[in-house]
Coordinates of C-alpha atoms and ligand atoms in Angstrom, one line a residue:
M1 CA -47.6 42.7 -24.4
K2 CA -46.3 46.2 -25.0
E3 CA -44.2 47.7 -22.2
R4 CA -45.9 50.8 -20.6
I5 CA -43.9 54.0 -20.2
L6 CA -45.1 57.1 -18.4
V7 CA -44.0 60.3 -20.1
T8 CA -44.4 63.5 -18.0
G9 CA -44.3 66.6 -20.1
G10 CA -45.1 64.4 -23.1
T11 CA -47.0 67.1 -25.0
G12 CA -44.0 69.5 -24.8
Y13 CA -41.3 70.0 -27.4
I14 CA -38.9 67.2 -26.6
G15 CA -41.5 65.0 -24.9
S16 CA -43.8 64.9 -28.0
H17 CA -40.9 63.9 -30.3
T18 CA -39.9 61.2 -27.8
V19 CA -43.5 59.8 -27.5
V20 CA -43.4 59.4 -31.3
E21 CA -40.1 57.5 -31.2
L22 CA -41.3 55.3 -28.3
Q23 CA -44.5 54.4 -30.0
N24 CA -42.6 53.7 -33.3
S25 CA -40.4 51.3 -31.2
G26 CA -43.4 49.4 -29.8
Y27 CA -43.8 51.0 -26.4
E28 CA -47.2 51.9 -25.0
V29 CA -47.1 55.5 -23.8
I30 CA -49.1 57.4 -21.1
I31 CA -48.6 61.1 -21.2
V32 CA -49.0 63.3 -18.2
D33 CA -49.0 67.0 -18.8
N34 CA -50.6 70.1 -17.2
L35 CA -50.5 71.9 -20.6
S36 CA -48.8 74.9 -18.9
N37 CA -46.4 75.1 -21.9
S38 CA -48.0 73.0 -24.6
R39 CA -51.3 72.3 -26.4
A40 CA -53.7 69.4 -26.1
D41 CA -53.9 68.9 -29.9
V42 CA -50.3 67.6 -29.8
V43 CA -51.9 64.3 -28.8
D44 CA -53.9 64.3 -32.1
R45 CA -50.7 65.1 -34.0
I46 CA -48.8 62.3 -32.4
E47 CA -51.6 60.0 -33.5
Q48 CA -51.4 61.4 -37.0
I49 CA -47.7 60.7 -37.2
T50 CA -47.6 57.2 -35.6
G51 CA -51.2 55.9 -36.2
V52 CA -51.4 55.3 -32.4
R53 CA -53.1 57.6 -29.9
P54 CA -51.1 57.8 -26.7
A55 CA -53.1 57.9 -23.5
F56 CA -53.2 61.4 -22.2
E57 CA -53.9 62.6 -18.6
H58 CA -54.2 66.3 -18.0
V59 CA -52.5 66.2 -14.6
D60 CA -50.1 68.4 -12.7
C61 CA -47.0 66.6 -11.4
L62 CA -47.2 68.9 -8.4
N63 CA -50.5 67.2 -7.4
Y64 CA -49.4 64.0 -5.6
A65 CA -53.0 62.6 -5.4
D66 CA -53.8 63.0 -9.1
L67 CA -50.4 61.6 -10.1
D68 CA -51.0 58.7 -7.7
G69 CA -54.3 58.1 -9.6
V70 CA -52.5 57.9 -12.9
F71 CA -50.1 55.2 -11.6
S72 CA -53.1 53.3 -10.3
K73 CA -55.2 53.7 -13.5
Y74 CA -52.4 52.3 -15.6
P75 CA -50.9 49.4 -13.6
G76 CA -47.6 47.8 -14.6
I77 CA -45.8 50.9 -15.8
K78 CA -42.2 49.8 -16.5
G79 CA -40.5 53.2 -16.7
V80 CA -40.9 56.9 -16.5
I81 CA -39.3 59.6 -18.7
H82 CA -39.6 62.8 -16.7
F83 CA -39.6 65.9 -19.0
A84 CA -42.1 68.0 -17.1
A85 CA -40.4 71.2 -15.8
S86 CA -40.3 74.9 -16.2
K87 CA -37.4 75.7 -18.5
A88 CA -37.0 79.4 -19.2
V89 CA -33.7 80.6 -17.8
G90 CA -34.6 84.3 -17.6
E91 CA -38.0 83.7 -16.0
S92 CA -36.3 81.5 -13.4
V93 CA -34.3 84.5 -12.3
Q94 CA -37.5 86.5 -11.9
K95 CA -39.6 83.7 -10.3
P96 CA -37.1 81.4 -8.5
L97 CA -39.7 79.9 -6.2
L98 CA -41.9 78.9 -9.0
Y99 CA -39.0 77.1 -10.6
Y100 CA -37.8 75.4 -7.4
R101 CA -41.3 74.3 -6.6
N102 CA -42.2 73.0 -10.0
N103 CA -38.9 71.3 -10.9
L104 CA -38.1 69.9 -7.5
V105 CA -41.5 68.9 -6.1
S106 CA -42.5 67.3 -9.4
L107 CA -39.5 65.0 -9.4
I108 CA -39.9 64.2 -5.7
N109 CA -43.6 63.2 -6.3
I110 CA -42.5 61.0 -9.2
L111 CA -39.8 59.2 -7.2
E112 CA -42.1 58.6 -4.3
L113 CA -44.8 57.2 -6.5
M114 CA -42.4 55.1 -8.4
S115 CA -41.4 53.4 -5.1
K116 CA -45.1 53.1 -4.1
H117 CA -46.1 51.5 -7.4
N118 CA -43.0 49.4 -7.9
V119 CA -41.7 51.2 -11.0
Q120 CA -37.9 50.9 -11.2
A121 CA -36.7 52.9 -14.3
I122 CA -36.4 56.6 -14.7
I123 CA -34.9 58.7 -17.4
F124 CA -34.4 62.3 -16.4
S125 CA -34.0 65.4 -18.7
S126 CA -30.8 67.1 -17.5
S127 CA -28.9 69.8 -19.3
C128 CA -25.4 70.8 -20.3
T129 CA -26.1 73.9 -18.2
V130 CA -24.8 71.9 -15.2
Y131 CA -21.3 72.3 -16.6
G132 CA -21.3 76.1 -16.8
Q133 CA -18.2 77.1 -18.8
P134 CA -16.2 73.9 -18.8
D135 CA -12.4 74.1 -18.2
K136 CA -11.8 71.6 -21.1
L137 CA -13.6 71.2 -24.4
P138 CA -15.3 69.0 -25.6
V139 CA -16.9 68.4 -22.2
T140 CA -17.1 64.9 -20.9
E141 CA -19.5 63.6 -18.2
S142 CA -16.8 63.6 -15.6
A143 CA -16.2 67.4 -15.9
S144 CA -16.9 69.2 -12.7
I145 CA -20.3 70.7 -12.0
K146 CA -20.0 74.5 -11.7
K147 CA -22.1 76.7 -9.5
A148 CA -25.3 77.2 -11.5
E149 CA -25.8 80.5 -13.3
S150 CA -29.6 80.6 -12.8
P151 CA -32.3 79.1 -10.5
Y152 CA -33.3 77.0 -13.5
G153 CA -29.8 75.6 -13.8
N154 CA -29.7 75.0 -10.1
T155 CA -32.9 72.9 -10.3
K156 CA -31.2 70.6 -12.8
Q157 CA -28.2 70.2 -10.5
I158 CA -30.4 69.5 -7.5
N159 CA -32.6 67.2 -9.5
E160 CA -29.6 65.1 -10.4
E161 CA -28.6 65.0 -6.7
I162 CA -32.1 64.0 -5.6
I163 CA -32.0 61.1 -8.0
C164 CA -28.5 60.0 -6.9
D165 CA -29.3 60.3 -3.2
T166 CA -32.6 58.3 -3.7
V167 CA -30.8 55.5 -5.4
K168 CA -28.0 55.6 -2.8
S169 CA -30.5 55.2 0.0
G170 CA -31.4 51.8 -1.3
A171 CA -34.6 52.6 -3.2
D172 CA -35.2 50.0 -6.0
I173 CA -34.7 52.6 -8.7
R174 CA -32.4 52.7 -11.7
A175 CA -31.8 56.0 -13.5
I176 CA -30.3 57.5 -16.6
L177 CA -29.6 61.2 -16.6
L178 CA -29.4 62.6 -20.1
R179 CA -27.6 65.9 -20.3
Y180 CA -29.0 67.5 -23.4
F181 CA -27.0 70.2 -25.3
N182 CA -29.0 72.6 -27.5
P183 CA -32.1 70.8 -29.0
I184 CA -33.4 72.4 -32.2
G185 CA -35.6 71.5 -35.2
A186 CA -38.9 69.8 -35.6
H187 CA -40.4 66.5 -36.8
P188 CA -40.0 66.0 -40.6
S189 CA -43.8 65.8 -40.8
A190 CA -44.0 69.4 -39.5
L191 CA -46.9 68.2 -37.3
I192 CA -45.0 68.8 -34.0
G193 CA -42.2 71.2 -33.0
E194 CA -41.3 73.9 -30.6
L195 CA -44.0 76.3 -29.5
P196 CA -42.3 79.2 -27.8
S197 CA -44.7 81.4 -25.7
G198 CA -44.2 85.1 -26.2
V199 CA -40.9 86.4 -27.5
P200 CA -38.5 83.5 -28.0
Q201 CA -35.4 83.5 -25.8
N202 CA -33.7 80.7 -27.7
L203 CA -31.7 81.3 -30.9
V204 CA -33.5 79.1 -33.4
P205 CA -37.1 80.0 -32.7
Y206 CA -36.1 83.7 -32.7
L207 CA -34.2 83.1 -36.0
T208 CA -37.2 81.4 -37.8
Q209 CA -39.6 84.0 -36.5
T210 CA -37.3 86.7 -37.9
A211 CA -37.0 84.9 -41.2
I212 CA -40.8 84.7 -41.6
G213 CA -41.3 88.4 -40.5
I214 CA -42.7 88.1 -37.0
R215 CA -39.5 89.7 -35.6
E216 CA -37.7 92.4 -37.5
K217 CA -34.1 91.5 -36.8
L218 CA -32.2 88.8 -35.0
S219 CA -29.6 90.1 -32.6
V220 CA -26.3 88.2 -32.4
F221 CA -25.4 88.5 -28.7
G222 CA -21.7 89.3 -28.9
D223 CA -19.0 89.1 -31.5
D224 CA -16.1 89.7 -29.2
Y225 CA -15.8 86.3 -27.5
H226 CA -12.6 84.3 -27.7
T227 CA -13.9 82.1 -30.5
P228 CA -12.8 82.0 -34.2
D229 CA -15.6 84.4 -35.4
G230 CA -16.2 86.1 -32.0
S231 CA -19.7 84.7 -31.5
C232 CA -20.7 82.0 -28.9
I233 CA -20.4 78.3 -29.7
R234 CA -22.9 75.6 -28.9
D235 CA -23.7 72.0 -29.7
Y236 CA -27.0 72.0 -31.6
I237 CA -28.7 68.7 -31.7
Y238 CA -31.7 67.6 -33.8
V239 CA -34.7 67.0 -31.6
V240 CA -35.5 63.7 -33.3
D241 CA -32.0 62.4 -32.7
L242 CA -32.3 63.5 -29.1
A243 CA -35.7 61.7 -28.8
K244 CA -34.1 58.5 -30.1
A245 CA -31.6 58.6 -27.3
H246 CA -34.4 58.2 -24.8
V247 CA -35.6 55.1 -26.5
V248 CA -32.2 53.4 -26.3
A249 CA -31.7 54.6 -22.8
M250 CA -35.0 53.1 -21.7
Y251 CA -34.1 49.8 -23.4
R252 CA -30.8 49.8 -21.6
I253 CA -32.5 50.2 -18.1
L254 CA -35.3 47.7 -18.8
Q255 CA -32.8 45.1 -20.1
N256 CA -30.6 45.5 -17.1
K257 CA -27.6 46.6 -19.2
Q258 CA -26.5 49.4 -16.9
K259 CA -23.0 49.5 -15.5
E260 CA -24.2 51.5 -12.5
K261 CA -27.6 52.2 -11.0
V262 CA -27.3 55.9 -12.0
E263 CA -25.7 56.6 -15.3
V264 CA -25.0 60.0 -17.0
F265 CA -24.7 60.6 -20.7
N266 CA -24.0 63.7 -22.8
I267 CA -26.5 63.9 -25.6
G268 CA -24.9 66.2 -28.2
T269 CA -23.4 66.0 -31.7
G270 CA -19.8 66.6 -30.6
K271 CA -19.5 69.6 -33.0
G272 CA -19.5 73.2 -31.8
L273 CA -21.2 75.8 -34.1
S274 CA -21.0 79.5 -33.6
V275 CA -24.1 81.7 -33.8
L276 CA -22.8 83.2 -37.1
E277 CA -22.1 79.8 -38.5
L278 CA -25.6 78.7 -37.6
I279 CA -27.1 81.8 -39.3
H280 CA -25.1 81.0 -42.5
A281 CA -26.1 77.3 -42.4
F282 CA -29.8 78.4 -42.1
E283 CA -29.4 80.7 -45.2
T284 CA -27.7 78.0 -47.2
A285 CA -30.2 75.3 -46.2
T286 CA -33.3 77.3 -46.9
G287 CA -32.3 80.0 -49.4
V288 CA -33.9 82.5 -47.0
K289 CA -31.8 85.7 -46.3
L290 CA -31.8 86.6 -42.6
N291 CA -31.9 90.1 -41.2
Y292 CA -29.5 90.2 -38.3
Q293 CA -27.3 92.6 -36.4
I294 CA -24.4 92.3 -34.0
A295 CA -25.6 93.3 -30.5
G296 CA -24.0 93.3 -27.1
R297 CA -23.3 90.2 -25.0
R298 CA -26.3 88.7 -23.2
A299 CA -25.8 88.5 -19.4
G300 CA -25.0 85.0 -18.1
D301 CA -24.1 83.5 -21.5
I302 CA -21.4 80.8 -21.6
E303 CA -18.7 81.5 -24.2
Q304 CA -18.5 78.1 -25.7
V305 CA -19.6 74.6 -24.9
W306 CA -19.9 71.4 -26.9
A307 CA -20.2 67.8 -26.0
D308 CA -17.9 64.8 -26.1
P309 CA -20.7 62.3 -26.8
A310 CA -18.3 59.3 -27.0
Y311 CA -19.7 57.6 -23.9
A312 CA -23.2 57.7 -25.3
N313 CA -22.0 56.6 -28.7
K314 CA -20.3 53.6 -27.2
E315 CA -22.6 52.5 -24.4
L316 CA -26.0 53.4 -25.8
G317 CA -25.0 52.7 -29.4
W318 CA -26.6 56.0 -30.2
K319 CA -25.2 58.8 -32.4
A320 CA -26.6 62.1 -33.6
E321 CA -27.0 61.6 -37.3
T322 CA -28.8 64.5 -38.9
S323 CA -26.9 67.3 -40.6
I324 CA -27.3 70.9 -39.4
E325 CA -28.7 71.9 -42.8
D326 CA -31.5 69.2 -42.6
T327 CA -32.1 70.2 -39.0
L328 CA -32.5 73.9 -39.8
R329 CA -34.7 73.1 -42.8
S330 CA -37.0 71.1 -40.4
A331 CA -37.2 74.2 -38.1
W332 CA -38.0 76.4 -41.1
N333 CA -40.7 74.0 -42.3
W334 CA -42.2 74.0 -38.9
Q335 CA -42.3 77.8 -38.8
L336 CA -44.0 77.8 -42.2
K337 CA -46.6 75.3 -40.9
L338 CA -47.3 77.4 -37.9
R339 CA -48.0 80.3 -40.2
E340 CA -50.2 78.1 -42.5
E341 CA -52.2 77.1 -39.5
G342 CA -52.4 80.6 -38.1
I343 CA -50.7 79.6 -34.9
Q344 CA -47.6 81.9 -35.0
Ligands
NAD401 P1 -41.5 72.2 -22.9 O1 -41.9 73.3 -22.0 O2 -41.8 72.2 -24.3 O3 -42.0 70.8 -22.2 C1 -42.2 70.6 -20.9 C2 -43.7 70.1 -20.7 O4 -43.9 69.9 -19.3 C3 -44.7 71.1 -21.2 O5 -45.6 70.4 -22.0 C4 -45.4 71.6 -19.9 O6 -46.8 71.9 -20.1 C5 -45.2 70.4 -19.0 N1 -45.2 70.7 -17.6 C6 -44.4 71.7 -16.9 N2 -44.7 71.6 -15.6 C7 -45.5 70.6 -15.4 C8 -46.1 70.0 -14.3 N3 -45.9 70.5 -13.0 N4 -47.0 69.0 -14.4 C9 -47.2 68.5 -15.6 N5 -46.7 69.0 -16.8 C10 -45.8 70.0 -16.6 O7 -39.9 71.9 -22.7 P2 -38.9 71.0 -23.5 O8 -37.9 71.9 -24.2 O9 -39.6 69.9 -24.2 O10 -38.0 70.4 -22.2 C11 -38.3 69.2 -21.7 C12 -37.3 68.9 -20.6 O11 -36.0 69.0 -21.1 C13 -37.4 69.9 -19.4 O12 -37.1 69.2 -18.2 C14 -36.2 70.9 -19.7 O13 -35.7 71.5 -18.6 C15 -35.2 69.9 -20.3 N6 -34.2 70.5 -21.2 C16 -34.6 71.3 -22.2 C17 -33.7 71.9 -23.1 C18 -34.1 72.8 -24.2 O14 -33.3 73.5 -24.7 N7 -35.3 72.7 -24.7 C19 -32.3 71.6 -22.8 C20 -31.9 70.8 -21.8 C21 -32.9 70.3 -20.9
WQD402 C1 -27.8 79.9 -28.0 C2 -26.8 81.0 -28.5 C3 -26.9 83.1 -27.4 C4 -30.8 84.3 -29.0 C5 -30.3 77.7 -23.1 C6 -30.3 77.4 -21.6 C7 -29.7 76.0 -21.4 C8 -30.5 75.0 -22.2 C9 -30.6 75.4 -23.7 C10 -32.2 74.0 -20.9 C11 -26.1 81.8 -27.4 C12 -27.2 83.2 -28.9 C13 -29.6 83.6 -28.7 C14 -30.7 85.4 -29.7 C15 -28.4 85.1 -29.9 N1 -31.8 74.8 -21.8 N2 -28.4 84.0 -29.2 N3 -29.5 85.8 -30.2 O1 -28.2 79.9 -24.0 O2 -27.1 78.0 -25.1 O3 -29.0 77.6 -23.6 O4 -31.1 76.7 -23.8 O5 -31.6 73.3 -20.2 O6 -29.9 75.8 -20.0 O7 -29.5 78.3 -21.0 O8 -29.4 78.6 -25.8 O9 -30.7 79.2 -27.8 O10 -30.7 80.8 -25.8 O11 -28.7 80.6 -27.2 O12 -27.3 85.5 -30.4 O13 -31.7 86.1 -30.0 O14 -27.4 81.9 -29.3 O15 -26.1 84.2 -27.0 O16 -24.8 82.0 -27.7 P1 -28.3 78.6 -24.6 P2 -30.0 79.8 -26.6

């Protein structure tokens, strides 16, 4: 029988790509999403890609009773992948309580219900944001956690602590915390991808919207950093490679292969790319010329950060494989598809 996995936030950007990879690897998936930042038709699109329709429950993780009902309706869930969260850094500064409530209470509900329903495995979506500006690059999992730059970042730090404390208390729970670097791109089918609401705050959706003419010009936030070309450096990881990391992490927990009850992995490529390098890679990959200008620094930006993914490479047997050009082409194809469908 197929093993059942509950995926919260499974119609979202990273969640939907992960559901595809889970189904392709033979897992049965139950999605829980309140559709606050995604669309219901993502379920149809996952079915189109994989030939399998995941179960979908339109439920808010803040609603303990409804979530309890999902665990009861689908007995024998083996593991949870918890993506559901609010994720816009700027909005979190404006609405901190919304972020603390959504990101903390959702996780607390999940952990309590896992214990109640004897579910032992959880994979949690953490972020490189927990490192702030690291003292040493590339950053390893043992780097110190810096004071968070935003309420959003703080929720990720607290989420990690909540999981560690719960496991330490003797709960029969095993966890893997995946610290994602900068996920970008879309599924090669162009049926699922990132759907930013309003003006995109992240680089790649802003870039593709500029390339297609929705935005006039991309602003490069700063060219006076202490980096080779002066623009900030990040580790951009293809969302499908990232999705695959969840599948191997779930296998590791379910097969009892963990070295500790809570493990932490950096999920990045190990390569830093500057904003200007990314723009040029996009132009090379797609043949589309981009209208951009150098603008002032954006408040709160980290100068440079990229992953040392060696621990994930070795222990999970996972590696980011897709080139930046293929990744950016997938982001562009997704933008073209959104236009074709009249969505954005
Ligand atoms: P997303 O907004 O596309 O997906 C999150 C999904 O969760 C959405 O479908 C939303 O409707 C749902 N959701 C939010 N609150 C919910 C609730 N209370 N109950 C049920 N569903 C709820 O975001 P994403 O980019 O796919 O991010 C997924 C996870 O990865 C988040 O936890 C995010 O913080 C984390 N993460 C994202 C990035 C990134 O750059 N995208 C980087 C690091 C970590
Ligand atoms: C990347 C680079 C910008 C837009 C954020 C969150 C982080 C994580 C990933 C969830 C930066 C520059 C951007 C633009 C630009 N999310 N830029 N012009 O800031 O690395 O991380 O998303 O956990 O927590 O903070 O990603 O895509 O916003 O920016 O020049 O219009 O692109 O300054 O150097 P960031 P980003």
